[in-house]
Amino acid sequence: MSNNKNIKSPVDLAQERPMRVQDVPGKTAAHHAENRMEDGGSNKGSQHQEFSLNDDRRVKVLSPGALVAKRFFRNRLAVLGMIMLIVMFVFSFIGGMISPYGEDEQFYTYTYMDKEYAGVVQNDEVRFTVADGKEFGTLLQAKLKLAMTKKETSFTEKNVKYEVTTHGDDFYSVTADGEPLAVASKDIITSAGEELPYEVKYGALTANAEEKDSFEVDGKKYKIDEEGSILDGDTIVGSIGRFIVQPAQAGTKISNEFKEAVQEAINNGAEEFVLKDEEGNENTYTITYKADSDTYSVIQETKTYVYDRYANPSKAHWLGTDTNGMDMLTRLMYGGRVSLVIGFIVVFLSCSIGVVLGGVSGYFGGWIDNLIMRIVDIFYCIPSMPLVIILGAAMDAMRVDPQIRMLYLMLILGFLGWPSIARLVRGQILSLREQEFMTATEACGISIHRRIFKHLIPNVIPQLIVMCTMSLGSTIITEATLSFLGLGVKFPFASWGNIINDVNNAYVMTHYWFIWIPAGICLLITVLGFNFVGDGLRDAFDPKMKR
């Protein structure tokens, strides 16, 4: 019985137990602590207090994910990089949606341009006009020129005698058996409409050589005015002179008024003249002499509807327009989409191939590991940039569709970028497969597939995230380089690289800064943001970092 005296009942134990927060519902810990101090509780002055599991004064224990996030957001550069990436994603994807313009929408404007309208040659050589239905070949022309030089009145060719008649210093006619055959003159007859008959041309040349102002052919009278125009009544049917006026573009009709104005301007030494067109509009023409070819070029200033190329920044186009008349700000937005999407897809492909091959190599080891690592060594020896340049040139030659070309570009870059990821995964798995949890998975009979992809690969995810984040920046730079060289993304699709490619000469680079500087800034911000985030993740996942 005496031994039972030392045994305390549950009631006594409850009375001796210190009061806890949950013992008095509806009361806060601070309130009960204050009551115990007032009542002279037994815990007064003690160094140890007991708290419930839901007491705020307990030490907070963070999950691994929360701990990584806390370390990441403590890094100011990492936070800055995250902000930079968010801004670029919003600019590229949301900005393109709210932009009032399309990616390949072109804008036009009216401008005055100098175009070559006609070419003028002042004739100083004898030209031949052959009678209708007759032949006067190069051999006869050479014989005639020789007779003209020697001032002979006839020459013979193949037992045929040709009579030469001199009408002036630069005008000769040839007959054979009393029938007209051809004329040779430095003056040229140009028809205004239908081709003039030989008799009319001969009569005009004869009248011009004899300084007559009219001539008659088959009972019809023709006149020659002071400008050299040949008139049938009041209608101009041709002109005579030593100037040959030919249009610069096929299909352009040269009027007699234009020919007369050109001849008059050249004879007077004028550099320009004004002439009204058929609609009554005055056009200014400039005459330029080309000494190398001894010809004249007639330049016309015309109002032309053209692409609004390299327009300066304005309210309508905040960053101006490019060489194709497209809005630069909109092109930057869509270019950001293409560059970012290509970067993510390439990294995803590289990561997928590298994780599978690296995981298999690291887990099995042996001949499988040797085989995969030798393949990795081979891929490391492949000169990736020259190979991509060759494939890009081949696609140019094959005229591959720009959209299909982007798909090929992503596949090529992704296929060439997996070896580094495979080597990282293999090294991590070689150290993880010998640990106790892998022995437990083997003892539990878990399949090899689940051991690799459910237990080993998740432990490599932190390092993969860091490496992929760092690779995104370099992939975007690679795409921009290829597009700048004309081997990546093609028009009409935009990327930051082919936008900078528009700066193809020093004049554009120095005078149109809004073409290449914004694209370069976008590339700088994006790549720098990915590098900052990658550094921040690397430091956050490092267990040796100070908390």
XYZ file of C-alpha atoms in Angstrom, residues 128-138 140-141 160-162 174-183 197-199 202:
30
model
C 20.494 53.450 -144.989
C 16.815 53.468 -145.864
C 15.860 50.619 -148.218
C 12.974 50.803 -150.699
C 9.907 48.714 -149.946
C 10.349 45.157 -151.185
C 14.019 45.605 -152.057
C 17.196 44.211 -150.507
C 20.362 46.152 -149.789
C 22.699 43.987 -147.732
C 25.853 44.781 -145.831
C 26.231 46.597 -151.026
C 26.286 49.086 -148.143
C 24.854 44.415 -161.684
C 25.585 48.076 -162.099
C 24.393 50.420 -159.337
C 21.159 54.310 -155.254
C 19.295 52.904 -158.270
C 19.618 49.646 -160.151
C 18.318 49.282 -163.681
C 16.555 52.620 -163.301
C 14.570 51.537 -160.187
C 15.130 53.198 -156.775
C 16.889 50.859 -154.368
C 18.042 52.800 -151.258
C 19.170 56.105 -149.858
C 6.426 54.682 -147.321
C 9.843 54.820 -148.934
C 8.714 57.433 -151.458
C 12.892 59.888 -150.064
